[in-house]
């Protein structure tokens, strides 16, 4: 095919595909009228039909991504609740064994008492008859002989083939669980901390799924460049609700799979990195479309970049990439308060720009925004937040603050709160943490919430009040301001959001015959409630 004919056909196809993408006949405005030069797209069969088929296939194909994600969540749900059911059966069986052992012990005690009485009777009878003294004093009870004979005939170490097979299967299962729980050493040189092997496998599956959906049935050629750019944008917006779901403190994934938000936060960060890469690839792809299709017609780069749809896309790209760089660990450790503020502001800006950038993204933007608002406004600012008066004290090291709050415990609607999420007045569990806000410190702390592990024991089921302790090691920012405030004030009004946290560590301890808990420094706040 002649190059000029192919170029004109691709321009017409791009115009038609953009019309499909945004459901408008003038996505770029009047400045892009040059795309329709050369007649209607229907008359340009080969290139036009191929490109349009690629775009339409991506629209249908991306829908299966949601089905796949829902299926994976269902699989994790089955494993989680199946594991809970198995552990429940084990606890019930262990309880029955304990009851049986107690009953057997009582029975043995009763038999021992009876045998003692019988022996005493024989001895007394033998003492009254001199002719049978030796036989009477040396004759044990018949029941004792029978029990001893049965015990001697019972093998102690012999196992059946079925028992050996079950033992090997249980041993393999324990090794697999141990490997999945194991956290490897940090990566040398860069000193990068790695998560557990199970989390690493989950992240690799997430990478593999996104790579598959990015490249499946994509033809790497200049005419099909727009199809690739379009696919990356579809995958970006398809991941948007999942990104916000992983970041939410209150969401259904914990109830379904048992993974708390701090476990899902690792997936949130990795998925955010994938989406930032998708945004860059989409931008590079659209620049390639301009270079190969629009530039030869005299459409300048400045004109392309200043078009409304492109400006909105650039704004969303800058917002999301800034979100990524300000979320890096090095930035968070130095400027944590700035990170918190930027994270909220930039994501709102990015969602607004994305809403107006492309009509097809609006459903996903609306879902993501709904997840964010439900988590922040309904849960974190109302249902799960309570205000108390706390006492402050500074220990002898002069660098630590102990914050103590007496919490009134409520026992109403306990089941409902366990399902929907309870606040601190319904108690907490070992390893749980809360988000602390102290507006009295300064204006900037009014909207800031900082996580702290609860360093006090769990309240008893029938308790009317509970004592909550936080140990805050002063550094810069919020903790430093709190230390300075505690040196001059004995009490302060605090806002507590929570509790939050996973019970995986507690379940691991309950499922172990022997456990060793090692903690150092501030880690004692986690270890102490477990003991």
Short mmCIF file of C-alpha atoms in Angstrom, two decimals, residues 380-390 405-408 423-425 435-440 492-498:
data_model
loop_
_atom_site.label_atom_id
_atom_site.label_comp_id
_atom_site.label_asym_id
_atom_site.label_seq_id
_atom_site.Cartn_x
_atom_site.Cartn_y
_atom_site.Cartn_z
CA UNK A 380 -13.20 7.63 59.84
CA UNK A 381 -14.86 10.96 60.72
CA UNK A 382 -18.09 9.61 62.27
CA UNK A 383 -18.60 5.90 63.04
CA UNK A 384 -15.06 5.01 64.11
CA UNK A 385 -13.96 8.28 65.74
CA UNK A 386 -14.41 9.23 69.40
CA UNK A 387 -13.09 12.14 71.46
CA UNK A 388 -11.64 11.67 74.98
CA UNK A 389 -9.63 13.48 77.62
CA UNK A 390 -6.16 11.94 77.93
CA UNK A 405 -7.02 7.28 78.24
CA UNK A 406 -9.80 5.60 80.23
CA UNK A 407 -12.23 4.20 77.67
CA UNK A 408 -15.87 3.44 78.62
CA UNK A 423 -14.89 2.14 67.34
CA UNK A 424 -12.61 2.12 70.37
CA UNK A 425 -15.52 2.00 72.84
CA UNK A 435 -5.05 6.95 64.52
CA UNK A 436 -4.51 9.81 66.92
CA UNK A 437 -5.45 13.44 66.32
CA UNK A 438 -4.68 16.23 68.83
CA UNK A 439 -6.06 19.55 67.58
CA UNK A 440 -4.65 21.49 70.57
CA UNK A 492 -5.27 17.10 76.46
CA UNK A 493 -8.32 16.40 74.29
CA UNK A 494 -7.64 13.63 71.76
CA UNK A 495 -9.55 12.21 68.82
CA UNK A 496 -9.15 8.45 68.37
CA UNK A 497 -9.97 6.76 65.08
CA UNK A 498 -9.96 2.98 65.25
#
